[in-house]
Short mmCIF file of C-alpha atoms and ligand atoms in Angstrom, two decimals:
data_model
loop_
_atom_site.label_atom_id
_atom_site.label_comp_id
_atom_site.label_asym_id
_atom_site.label_seq_id
_atom_site.Cartn_x
_atom_site.Cartn_y
_atom_site.Cartn_z
CA MET N 1 0.00 0.00 0.00
CA CYS N 2 1.52 3.30 -1.04
CA GLY N 3 0.46 6.65 -2.39
CA ILE N 4 1.43 7.65 -5.91
CA VAL N 5 1.01 10.75 -8.05
CA GLY N 6 2.05 11.99 -11.48
CA ILE N 7 1.55 15.50 -12.86
CA VAL N 8 2.12 17.20 -16.21
CA ASP N 9 1.50 20.92 -15.90
CA ALA N 10 2.84 23.91 -17.79
CA GLY N 11 3.09 25.85 -14.52
CA GLY N 12 5.72 23.48 -13.01
CA VAL N 13 5.17 20.42 -10.87
CA SER N 14 7.41 20.31 -7.79
CA LEU N 15 5.07 22.15 -5.41
CA PRO N 16 1.92 20.45 -6.74
CA LEU N 17 3.62 17.06 -6.32
CA TYR N 18 4.61 18.00 -2.78
CA TYR N 19 1.06 19.03 -1.87
CA ALA N 20 -0.38 15.93 -3.50
CA LEU N 21 1.99 13.71 -1.51
CA PHE N 22 0.96 15.56 1.63
CA ALA N 23 -2.66 14.69 0.86
CA LEU N 24 -1.65 11.05 0.36
CA GLN N 25 0.54 10.82 3.47
CA HIS N 26 -1.94 8.43 5.15
CA ARG N 27 -1.05 5.83 2.48
CA GLY N 28 2.57 5.62 3.58
CA GLN N 29 4.83 7.15 6.18
CA GLU N 30 8.08 5.28 5.70
CA SER N 31 9.59 7.36 2.91
CA ALA N 32 8.74 9.95 0.30
CA GLY N 33 10.21 10.89 -3.07
CA ILE N 34 9.76 13.02 -6.17
CA SER N 35 11.38 12.84 -9.63
CA THR N 36 10.88 15.56 -12.20
CA TYR N 37 11.95 15.77 -15.83
CA ASP N 38 13.41 18.93 -17.29
CA ALA N 39 15.11 19.20 -20.69
CA GLY N 40 16.48 15.67 -20.79
CA ILE N 41 17.50 15.61 -17.14
CA LEU N 42 15.89 13.76 -14.26
CA HIS N 43 15.84 15.74 -11.00
CA LYS N 44 15.19 13.59 -7.99
CA HIS N 45 14.97 13.56 -4.25
CA LYS N 46 13.83 10.78 -1.93
CA GLU N 47 14.47 9.85 1.66
CA GLN N 48 13.04 7.96 4.56
CA GLY N 49 10.61 10.03 6.61
CA LEU N 50 7.37 11.95 6.29
CA VAL N 51 6.75 14.30 3.36
CA ALA N 52 7.31 17.36 5.57
CA GLU N 53 10.64 15.94 6.78
CA VAL N 54 11.93 14.81 3.39
CA PHE N 55 11.39 18.05 1.42
CA ASN N 56 12.14 21.70 2.06
CA ARG N 57 12.03 24.85 -0.05
CA GLU N 58 15.57 24.45 -1.46
CA ILE N 59 15.00 20.86 -2.46
CA LEU N 60 11.69 21.68 -4.13
CA THR N 61 13.29 24.59 -6.01
CA GLU N 62 15.79 22.18 -7.52
CA LEU N 63 13.07 19.80 -8.71
CA THR N 64 12.44 21.80 -11.87
CA GLY N 65 10.29 20.78 -14.81
CA LYS N 66 6.74 20.49 -16.01
CA VAL N 67 6.48 16.74 -15.60
CA GLY N 68 7.03 14.67 -12.48
CA ILE N 69 6.00 11.77 -10.30
CA GLY N 70 5.96 11.17 -6.55
CA HIS N 71 5.55 8.42 -4.00
CA VAL N 72 4.90 7.85 -0.31
CA ARG N 73 5.88 4.42 0.90
CA TYR N 74 3.92 2.35 3.34
CA PRO N 75 5.81 0.83 6.26
CA THR N 76 6.17 -2.87 5.66
CA THR N 77 8.24 -5.18 7.80
CA GLY N 78 11.59 -6.41 6.51
CA GLU N 79 12.07 -4.11 3.57
CA ASN N 80 12.65 -0.86 5.34
CA GLN N 81 15.83 -0.14 3.36
CA PRO N 82 16.82 3.21 1.87
CA GLU N 83 17.36 1.73 -1.61
CA ASN N 84 13.72 0.63 -1.71
CA THR N 85 12.42 4.20 -1.55
CA GLN N 86 10.66 5.40 -4.68
CA PRO N 87 10.56 6.74 -7.38
CA LEU N 88 13.09 4.31 -8.84
CA ASN N 89 15.17 6.15 -11.43
CA PHE N 90 17.06 4.77 -14.44
CA SER N 91 18.81 5.86 -17.57
CA PHE N 92 19.28 3.54 -20.52
CA LYS N 93 19.74 3.84 -24.29
CA GLY N 94 19.46 7.61 -24.14
CA HIS N 95 16.22 7.54 -22.12
CA VAL N 96 15.60 8.74 -18.60
CA PHE N 97 12.99 6.71 -16.82
CA SER N 98 11.34 6.91 -13.42
CA ILE N 99 8.62 4.74 -11.89
CA VAL N 100 6.33 4.54 -8.83
CA HIS N 101 4.08 1.64 -7.89
CA ASN N 102 1.29 0.90 -5.45
CA GLY N 103 0.56 -2.77 -5.03
CA ASN N 104 2.24 -6.12 -4.76
CA LEU N 105 3.10 -8.64 -7.45
CA VAL N 106 2.59 -12.28 -6.61
CA ASN N 107 4.95 -13.54 -9.33
CA SER N 108 7.83 -11.09 -8.88
CA LYS N 109 10.24 -13.81 -7.65
CA GLU N 110 9.67 -15.89 -10.80
CA LEU N 111 9.99 -12.83 -13.01
CA SER N 112 13.16 -11.52 -11.36
CA SER N 113 14.78 -14.93 -11.35
CA ASP N 114 14.13 -15.23 -15.14
CA TYR N 115 15.87 -11.91 -15.55
CA GLU N 116 18.74 -12.89 -13.25
CA ASP N 117 19.23 -16.07 -15.27
CA GLN N 118 19.87 -13.81 -18.21
CA GLY N 119 22.47 -11.76 -16.34
CA HIS N 120 20.24 -8.89 -15.14
CA ILE N 121 21.04 -7.61 -11.65
CA PHE N 122 18.66 -5.79 -9.34
CA ALA N 123 19.60 -2.95 -7.02
CA THR N 124 16.52 -3.19 -4.79
CA THR N 125 14.27 -5.90 -3.39
CA THR N 126 11.10 -4.22 -4.70
CA ASP N 127 8.76 -5.68 -7.27
CA THR N 128 8.69 -2.18 -8.76
CA GLU N 129 12.19 -2.72 -10.11
CA VAL N 130 10.99 -5.90 -11.78
CA ILE N 131 8.25 -3.89 -13.53
CA ALA N 132 10.88 -1.34 -14.59
CA ALA N 133 13.19 -4.06 -15.93
CA ILE N 134 10.42 -5.60 -18.03
CA ILE N 135 9.32 -2.24 -19.45
CA ALA N 136 12.92 -1.27 -20.28
CA ARG N 137 13.58 -4.54 -22.06
CA GLU N 138 10.33 -4.47 -24.05
CA LEU N 139 10.89 -0.82 -24.94
CA THR N 140 14.35 -1.63 -26.23
CA VAL N 141 12.86 -4.37 -28.42
CA SER N 142 9.69 -2.66 -29.66
CA GLY N 143 10.64 1.02 -29.52
CA SER N 144 7.13 1.88 -28.29
CA MET N 145 6.49 2.64 -24.63
CA GLU N 146 2.80 1.77 -24.91
CA ASP N 147 3.60 -1.61 -26.46
CA ALA N 148 6.26 -2.16 -23.79
CA ILE N 149 3.70 -1.51 -21.03
CA ILE N 150 1.11 -3.78 -22.66
CA LEU N 151 3.66 -6.60 -22.91
CA CYS N 152 4.71 -5.94 -19.33
CA MET N 153 1.09 -6.10 -18.10
CA GLN N 154 0.79 -9.52 -19.69
CA LYS N 155 3.61 -10.77 -17.50
CA LEU N 156 2.58 -9.25 -14.19
CA GLU N 157 0.35 -11.05 -11.73
CA GLY N 158 -0.84 -9.25 -8.64
CA SER N 159 -1.93 -5.76 -7.80
CA TYR N 160 -0.39 -2.76 -9.47
CA SER N 161 -1.27 0.85 -9.99
CA VAL N 162 1.81 2.25 -11.68
CA ILE N 163 2.94 5.68 -12.88
CA ALA N 164 5.98 5.66 -15.15
CA MET N 165 7.71 8.70 -16.59
CA LEU N 166 9.75 8.28 -19.75
CA ASP N 167 11.52 11.37 -21.12
CA GLY N 168 8.85 13.79 -19.99
CA THR N 169 5.78 11.69 -20.80
CA ILE N 170 3.72 10.07 -18.09
CA TYR N 171 2.14 6.63 -18.46
CA ALA N 172 -0.21 5.37 -15.77
CA PHE N 173 -1.80 1.95 -15.70
CA ARG N 174 -3.90 -0.19 -13.43
CA ASP N 175 -3.91 -3.98 -13.11
CA PRO N 176 -6.65 -5.93 -14.94
CA LEU N 177 -8.62 -6.43 -11.72
CA GLY N 178 -8.25 -2.81 -10.57
CA ILE N 179 -7.16 -3.93 -7.09
CA LYS N 180 -5.51 -0.63 -6.12
CA PRO N 181 -7.08 2.77 -6.77
CA LEU N 182 -5.86 5.31 -9.33
CA CYS N 183 -7.71 8.35 -10.64
CA ILE N 184 -7.28 11.15 -13.14
CA GLY N 185 -7.75 14.89 -12.72
CA LYS N 186 -7.41 18.14 -14.63
CA THR N 187 -5.00 20.69 -13.22
CA ASP N 188 -4.83 24.38 -14.21
CA SER N 189 -2.74 23.75 -17.29
CA GLY N 190 -2.32 20.02 -17.48
CA TYR N 191 -3.40 16.69 -16.03
CA MET N 192 -2.63 14.52 -13.06
CA VAL N 193 -3.05 10.93 -11.87
CA ALA N 194 -3.08 9.99 -8.20
CA SER N 195 -4.05 7.20 -5.82
CA GLU N 196 -6.98 9.13 -4.38
CA SER N 197 -9.17 12.08 -5.27
CA VAL N 198 -8.02 13.98 -2.16
CA ALA N 199 -4.75 14.66 -3.99
CA MET N 200 -6.77 16.54 -6.64
CA ASP N 201 -8.68 18.45 -3.96
CA ALA N 202 -5.38 19.54 -2.40
CA LEU N 203 -4.33 21.16 -5.69
CA GLY N 204 -7.71 22.60 -6.61
CA ALA N 205 -7.68 20.23 -9.59
CA ILE N 206 -10.86 18.83 -11.13
CA PHE N 207 -11.46 15.16 -10.58
CA ILE N 208 -12.20 13.47 -13.91
CA ARG N 209 -12.69 9.78 -13.08
CA ASP N 210 -11.09 6.61 -11.78
CA LEU N 211 -8.87 4.76 -14.23
CA LYS N 212 -10.61 1.58 -15.28
CA PRO N 213 -9.07 -1.77 -14.39
CA GLY N 214 -6.62 -2.67 -17.17
CA GLU N 215 -6.54 0.87 -18.54
CA LEU N 216 -3.45 2.78 -19.66
CA VAL N 217 -3.30 6.56 -19.71
CA ARG N 218 -0.66 8.66 -21.45
CA ILE N 219 -0.13 12.31 -20.50
CA ASP N 220 2.25 14.80 -22.04
CA SER N 221 2.24 18.52 -22.75
CA ASP N 222 -0.18 17.95 -25.66
CA GLY N 223 -2.83 16.38 -23.45
CA ILE N 224 -4.15 13.03 -22.35
CA SER N 225 -5.05 9.82 -24.16
CA TYR N 226 -6.59 6.58 -22.93
CA ARG N 227 -6.25 2.99 -23.99
CA GLN N 228 -8.12 -0.01 -22.61
CA VAL N 229 -5.47 -2.74 -22.57
CA THR N 230 -7.36 -5.54 -20.86
CA ARG N 231 -11.01 -6.36 -20.38
CA SER N 232 -12.15 -8.53 -17.56
CA SER N 233 -15.63 -9.71 -16.65
CA HIS N 234 -14.93 -8.74 -13.03
CA SER N 235 -12.77 -6.40 -11.05
CA ALA N 236 -11.40 -7.01 -7.55
CA PHE N 237 -11.11 -3.69 -5.77
CA CYS N 238 -9.48 -3.98 -2.34
CA ILE N 239 -12.26 -3.85 0.26
CA PHE N 240 -9.76 -2.64 2.84
CA GLU N 241 -9.60 0.70 1.00
CA TYR N 242 -13.17 1.30 2.15
CA VAL N 243 -12.56 -0.08 5.63
CA TYR N 244 -9.28 1.55 6.52
CA PHE N 245 -6.97 2.78 3.83
CA ALA N 246 -8.56 5.52 1.81
CA ARG N 247 -9.19 8.88 3.39
CA SER N 248 -12.84 9.34 4.35
CA ASP N 249 -13.02 12.44 2.15
CA SER N 250 -11.90 10.53 -0.96
CA VAL N 251 -14.38 9.57 -3.65
CA ILE N 252 -14.02 6.09 -5.12
CA ASP N 253 -16.20 4.99 -8.02
CA GLY N 254 -18.36 8.05 -7.52
CA VAL N 255 -19.02 7.34 -3.84
CA LEU N 256 -17.67 9.27 -0.87
CA VAL N 257 -15.74 6.89 1.39
CA TYR N 258 -17.16 8.67 4.46
CA ASP N 259 -20.68 7.70 3.35
CA VAL N 260 -19.70 4.06 2.97
CA ARG N 261 -18.23 4.06 6.47
CA ARG N 262 -21.23 5.85 7.96
CA LYS N 263 -23.53 3.31 6.33
CA ILE N 264 -21.44 0.50 7.81
CA GLY N 265 -21.92 2.16 11.22
CA GLU N 266 -25.69 2.22 10.71
CA MET N 267 -25.69 -1.43 9.73
CA LEU N 268 -23.53 -2.28 12.74
CA HIS N 269 -26.24 -0.82 14.94
CA ASN N 270 -28.95 -2.75 13.09
CA GLU N 271 -26.99 -5.99 13.45
CA ALA N 272 -25.90 -5.49 17.06
CA PRO N 273 -27.69 -2.74 19.01
CA VAL N 274 -26.56 -1.90 22.55
CA ASN N 275 -28.39 -0.12 25.30
CA ALA N 276 -25.48 2.27 25.99
CA GLU N 277 -25.06 5.90 27.04
CA MET N 278 -22.52 7.04 24.49
CA ILE N 279 -20.92 6.06 21.17
CA SER N 280 -17.23 6.81 20.87
CA PRO N 281 -14.97 6.33 17.88
CA VAL N 282 -11.48 4.92 18.17
CA PRO N 283 -9.81 7.93 16.54
CA ASP N 284 -9.28 8.57 13.74
CA SER N 285 -10.19 5.49 11.80
CA GLY N 286 -13.42 4.75 13.69
CA MET N 287 -14.87 8.26 13.27
CA ALA N 288 -17.23 7.84 10.31
CA PHE N 289 -18.38 4.39 11.49
CA ALA N 290 -19.20 5.76 14.96
CA THR N 291 -21.15 8.65 13.41
CA GLY N 292 -23.35 6.15 11.56
CA TYR N 293 -23.84 4.01 14.66
CA SER N 294 -24.81 7.05 16.71
CA GLU N 295 -27.24 8.36 14.07
CA ALA N 296 -28.93 4.99 13.69
CA SER N 297 -29.19 4.32 17.44
CA GLY N 298 -29.97 7.83 18.62
CA ILE N 299 -27.29 7.38 21.31
CA PRO N 300 -25.09 10.50 21.64
CA PHE N 301 -21.76 10.57 19.85
CA LYS N 302 -19.08 11.62 22.31
CA GLU N 303 -15.32 11.27 22.17
CA GLY N 304 -14.20 8.83 24.82
CA LEU N 305 -10.62 8.86 23.58
CA ILE N 306 -8.44 11.68 22.33
CA LYS N 307 -5.62 10.98 19.93
CA ASN N 308 -2.24 12.62 20.20
CA ARG N 309 -1.95 14.03 16.67
CA TYR N 310 1.80 14.02 16.66
CA ILE N 311 2.38 10.32 16.99
CA GLY N 312 2.93 8.03 14.02
CA ARG N 313 1.09 4.82 13.36
CA THR N 314 1.60 2.16 16.02
CA PHE N 315 2.02 -0.50 13.35
CA ILE N 316 5.55 0.73 12.69
CA MET N 317 6.59 -0.57 16.11
CA PRO N 318 8.48 -3.84 15.66
CA THR N 319 7.72 -5.54 19.00
CA GLN N 320 4.52 -6.25 20.89
CA LYS N 321 5.74 -4.41 24.02
CA LEU N 322 6.54 -1.28 22.00
CA ARG N 323 3.17 -1.48 20.22
CA GLU N 324 1.34 -1.67 23.55
CA ASN N 325 3.22 1.31 25.00
CA ALA N 326 2.60 3.23 21.81
CA VAL N 327 -1.18 2.76 22.12
CA ARG N 328 -0.97 4.42 25.57
CA MET N 329 0.94 7.36 24.10
CA LYS N 330 -1.39 7.66 21.14
CA LEU N 331 -4.83 7.42 22.73
CA ASN N 332 -5.90 8.90 26.06
CA PRO N 333 -9.36 8.29 27.56
CA VAL N 334 -11.46 11.30 28.54
CA ARG N 335 -12.30 10.50 32.16
CA GLY N 336 -15.03 13.13 32.42
CA HIS N 337 -16.88 11.62 29.44
CA ILE N 338 -16.68 7.95 30.29
CA LYS N 339 -16.73 7.65 34.10
CA GLY N 340 -19.59 5.39 35.18
CA LYS N 341 -20.89 5.12 31.58
CA SER N 342 -21.71 2.24 29.32
CA VAL N 343 -19.73 3.03 26.16
CA VAL N 344 -19.84 1.63 22.62
CA LEU N 345 -16.38 1.92 21.06
CA VAL N 346 -16.31 1.76 17.27
CA ASP N 347 -13.19 1.03 15.21
CA ASP N 348 -12.59 0.06 11.61
CA SER N 349 -10.80 -3.23 12.20
CA ILE N 350 -9.08 -5.55 14.64
CA VAL N 351 -5.83 -7.04 13.39
CA ARG N 352 -3.60 -8.39 16.16
CA GLY N 353 -5.94 -7.10 18.85
CA THR N 354 -3.27 -4.90 20.42
CA THR N 355 -5.17 -1.60 20.06
CA SER N 356 -8.58 -2.89 21.12
CA ARG N 357 -7.28 -4.86 24.13
CA ARG N 358 -5.24 -1.92 25.38
CA ILE N 359 -7.89 0.74 24.92
CA ILE N 360 -10.61 -1.33 26.56
CA GLU N 361 -8.26 -1.80 29.53
CA LEU N 362 -7.63 1.97 29.61
CA MET N 363 -11.35 2.80 29.35
CA ARG N 364 -12.01 0.64 32.39
CA GLU N 365 -9.05 2.16 34.29
CA PHE N 366 -10.60 5.58 33.60
CA GLY N 367 -13.96 4.53 34.98
CA ALA N 368 -16.09 3.22 32.08
CA ARG N 369 -18.76 0.88 33.46
CA GLU N 370 -19.18 -1.19 30.30
CA VAL N 371 -17.21 -1.23 27.05
CA HIS N 372 -18.89 -2.72 23.98
CA PHE N 373 -16.74 -3.01 20.86
CA ARG N 374 -18.16 -2.64 17.34
CA VAL N 375 -15.99 -3.19 14.28
CA GLY N 376 -16.44 -1.88 10.72
CA SER N 377 -14.98 -4.99 9.09
CA PRO N 378 -15.63 -8.69 9.50
CA PRO N 379 -12.89 -10.57 11.37
CA ILE N 380 -9.56 -10.46 9.51
CA THR N 381 -8.61 -14.09 9.29
CA ALA N 382 -6.12 -14.32 6.44
CA PRO N 383 -3.04 -12.49 5.20
CA CYS N 384 -2.94 -10.07 2.28
CA TYR N 385 -0.65 -10.89 -0.66
CA LEU N 386 -1.72 -7.88 -2.65
CA GLY N 387 -0.26 -4.94 -0.79
CA VAL N 388 -1.88 -4.44 2.61
CA ASP N 389 0.58 -4.95 5.45
CA LEU N 390 -1.22 -7.56 7.54
CA PRO N 391 0.57 -10.18 9.62
CA THR N 392 0.56 -13.89 8.91
CA ARG N 393 -2.38 -15.99 10.11
CA ASN N 394 -0.86 -16.89 13.47
CA ASP N 395 -0.60 -13.23 14.48
CA LEU N 396 -4.19 -12.39 13.52
CA ILE N 397 -6.33 -12.47 16.65
CA ALA N 398 -9.38 -13.73 14.72
CA HIS N 399 -7.51 -16.65 13.16
CA ASN N 400 -8.86 -19.87 14.64
CA ARG N 401 -10.84 -17.94 17.28
CA SER N 402 -14.59 -17.44 17.45
CA PRO N 403 -15.89 -13.86 17.97
CA GLY N 404 -16.72 -14.93 21.56
CA GLU N 405 -13.11 -15.97 22.12
CA VAL N 406 -11.82 -12.72 20.62
CA CYS N 407 -14.25 -10.82 22.85
CA SER N 408 -12.70 -12.48 25.92
CA CYS N 409 -9.16 -11.85 24.61
CA ILE N 410 -9.82 -8.12 24.38
CA SER N 411 -11.95 -8.11 27.56
CA ALA N 412 -14.93 -6.35 25.98
CA ASP N 413 -18.44 -6.61 27.43
CA SER N 414 -19.62 -7.46 23.92
CA LEU N 415 -18.07 -7.58 20.46
CA HIS N 416 -19.65 -7.44 17.03
CA HIS N 417 -18.05 -7.30 13.59
CA ILE N 418 -20.08 -6.12 10.61
CA SER N 419 -21.19 -9.04 8.46
CA LEU N 420 -19.49 -9.47 5.09
CA GLU N 421 -22.85 -9.11 3.30
CA ALA N 422 -23.56 -5.76 4.97
CA LEU N 423 -20.04 -4.49 4.32
CA ILE N 424 -20.26 -5.36 0.63
CA LYS N 425 -23.72 -3.79 0.42
CA ALA N 426 -22.40 -0.57 1.96
CA THR N 427 -19.67 -0.29 -0.71
CA GLY N 428 -22.29 -0.47 -3.46
CA HIS N 429 -20.15 -3.01 -5.37
CA SER N 430 -21.16 -6.47 -6.41
CA PRO N 431 -19.30 -9.12 -4.39
CA GLU N 432 -17.73 -10.28 -7.67
CA ASP N 433 -15.96 -6.95 -8.02
CA LEU N 434 -14.18 -6.85 -4.68
CA CYS N 435 -11.10 -8.50 -3.23
CA CYS N 436 -12.05 -9.71 0.25
CA GLY N 437 -9.07 -12.08 0.60
CA CYS N 438 -8.14 -10.98 4.13
CA LEU N 439 -11.72 -11.63 5.29
CA THR N 440 -12.52 -14.81 3.40
CA GLY N 441 -9.12 -16.40 2.64
CA CYS N 442 -10.25 -16.58 -1.00
CA TYR N 443 -8.26 -14.40 -3.40
CA PRO N 444 -8.98 -13.01 -6.86
CA LEU N 445 -5.68 -14.38 -8.21
CA ARG N 446 -3.99 -17.73 -7.96
CA ILE N 447 -1.71 -17.68 -4.92
CA SER N 448 0.22 -20.77 -3.99
CA GLY N 449 -1.40 -22.62 -1.10
CA GLU N 450 -4.50 -20.39 -1.04
CA LEU N 451 -8.01 -20.54 -2.45
CA SER N 452 -8.77 -18.34 -5.42
CA LYS N 453 -11.86 -17.27 -7.31
CA CYS N 454 -12.06 -18.25 -10.95
CA ARG N 455 -11.80 -15.31 -13.30
CA ASP N 456 -10.80 -14.98 -16.93
CA ILE N 457 -9.10 -11.92 -18.23
CA ASP N 458 -8.81 -11.34 -21.97
CA PHE N 459 -6.22 -9.05 -23.37
CA VAL N 460 -7.66 -6.95 -26.13
CA ASN N 461 -4.28 -6.65 -27.74
CA GLY N 462 -3.11 -10.20 -27.21
CA SER N 463 -4.24 -13.64 -26.33
CA TYR N 464 -3.23 -13.70 -22.69
CA GLN N 465 -5.67 -15.16 -20.19
CA THR N 466 -5.05 -15.52 -16.49
CA ARG N 467 -5.31 -19.04 -15.20
CA LEU N 468 -7.48 -18.64 -12.16
CA GLU N 469 -8.93 -21.64 -10.46
CA LEU N 470 -10.90 -22.42 -7.39
P1 LIG L 1 -4.39 -4.12 16.02
O1 LIG L 1 -4.02 -3.24 17.14
O2 LIG L 1 -3.23 -4.98 15.58
O3 LIG L 1 -5.61 -4.93 16.23
O4 LIG L 1 -4.69 -3.17 14.78
C1 LIG L 1 -5.90 -2.53 14.66
C2 LIG L 1 -5.71 -1.06 14.49
O5 LIG L 1 -4.76 -0.79 13.46
C3 LIG L 1 -7.02 -0.43 14.07
O6 LIG L 1 -7.24 0.68 14.93
C4 LIG L 1 -6.82 0.00 12.64
O7 LIG L 1 -7.29 1.31 12.44
C5 LIG L 1 -5.33 -0.07 12.38
N1 LIG L 1 -5.02 -0.86 11.17
C6 LIG L 1 -5.73 -1.81 10.59
N2 LIG L 1 -5.10 -2.33 9.53
C7 LIG L 1 -3.94 -1.70 9.42
C8 LIG L 1 -2.83 -1.79 8.51
N3 LIG L 1 -2.85 -2.66 7.52
N4 LIG L 1 -1.79 -0.96 8.70
C9 LIG L 1 -1.78 -0.09 9.73
N5 LIG L 1 -2.79 0.04 10.62
C10 LIG L 1 -3.85 -0.75 10.48
#
C-alpha cells in the first residue's frame, strides 16, 4: 500500500507534487520521493521520513520541470531499506525513466529470477524494479512505450497501480482487476493521476474519473489519451480501501468513502444494538463508522478517547511491548466523558488485537462501566498478498478464534463485527468486483497454497488469459 502521483502541468510540478503527496501521506509514512523531468535531465529527491521531513524549499526549487511523479511508501516489515524508496530512477539507451508503484506482485520472484538467469542484476528488493526491468527490455525491443507496457502487463500477476515517466511523458496503468485505486484529474494547465481524489482536492484540480481496471493513460504537454489494454468480466477492488486505507473524504467509483463508512456504522447498529449511554470512535479510523452508529441508534456521539496528533502509526513498532506502549501514548481516555458510563467503542478493524485490548483496559481504568466493541470490518482471518501490510495468520487475533473468544481476549463486554454481506452492500459493489481475501481467505488471483476465485481476463491486444482456479 503506497500513495502515488504523477503531474504534467505547464506551470511546473514540484510544489503540486509535494502538496499531493501531503494529501496522500496516510497511504505511507516510511519514505517519500519526487522525480521531475526537465530538458532531458531527471531531478530527484527521496528519503526515509514523512513528506514534511523529506522536502524543504531548497530541495523543491531544484526539482524543476513540467512533468514529475511522486511516491509515499507504506511501512512494511523487513524491507525498510533506503534503496527501496521510490521513485526508482534509471537511464538507458538515451532515455531517462522513473517509476512509482502501489501494489504487490505475486509472481515477482519468478519474473526476477528469469531476468537474473539472463544476467540482469537488481539494485533493490522491490517488485517495482521488476516492472521497470520488463518495461525497459520491451521498450528496447519494440521502440514503443505503450507496447512495452502492454507486454509488461501480460507478464505481471498481482496488484499494481503504476505511474511511469519516460523522457517527460507520463504513463499510468492499473492492473486488470483494478485492485488498487488510481484516478485522473485536470490541473490548471495540465493533467494529473493519483491514488486518491483527495490529492486533486489539495491542488484545486478537477477530478475526472477513476482509471478503469486494465486501462493505460498517457499524459504529455499535448494532453491526455486513454487505452483499454485488458477487459475482464470482473474487477477485484481492495475492500480494505473502504474499511481503513482511503481517506474518508476521498471519492471512489463516484461514492464518498465517508458515506460508505457511515452506512457500515448504521448497519452495525442494526446488526448489534446496545443499550449504551454514548458512542465513541477509536480515533481517527473509527470516526465515520461511529457517526453512523450514533445516528442509527440515537445514542449521543461523544469522544471517549483523544488521539495525540503528533504520533505516528503504532504499526511501525516492531515488538509487541513497543506497540502496547505506543497505544498508551497515542490514545488517552477522557475521564469526564466515560466515568460510570456504558460506552460503545467503534473502530474500523481488529488485526492483532493490540489496540482494542489496550484501549478497553484503559477505558475501564478511567472509569467506564461497560465497554462494547463494534468493528467496521468482518474478522480479519487471512493475510494479504496484494499490498496491505497484515501479519501472517498466526498473528491475527481472529484466526482460529470465534468472535466470543476474541471478545474475551480483548476483555470487551460485547463484540460485534459487521457481516461481510452488509459491508459489501455498503460499498455499493457487487461481491464479484471486490477482493475480500483478508476476510474470506479466498483471493482473486492464484496464490500458492490459497483458495482463489475463478476469473478470466482477456487481453484486447493479445491472447493472454489468467489461469485462475478455485
Ligand atoms: P491491532 O491493534 O493490531 O488490532 O490493529 C488494529 C488497528 O490498526 C485499528 O485501529 C486500525 O485502524 C489499524 N489498522 C488496521 N489495519 C492496518 C494496517 N494494515 N496498517 C496499519 N494500521 C492498520
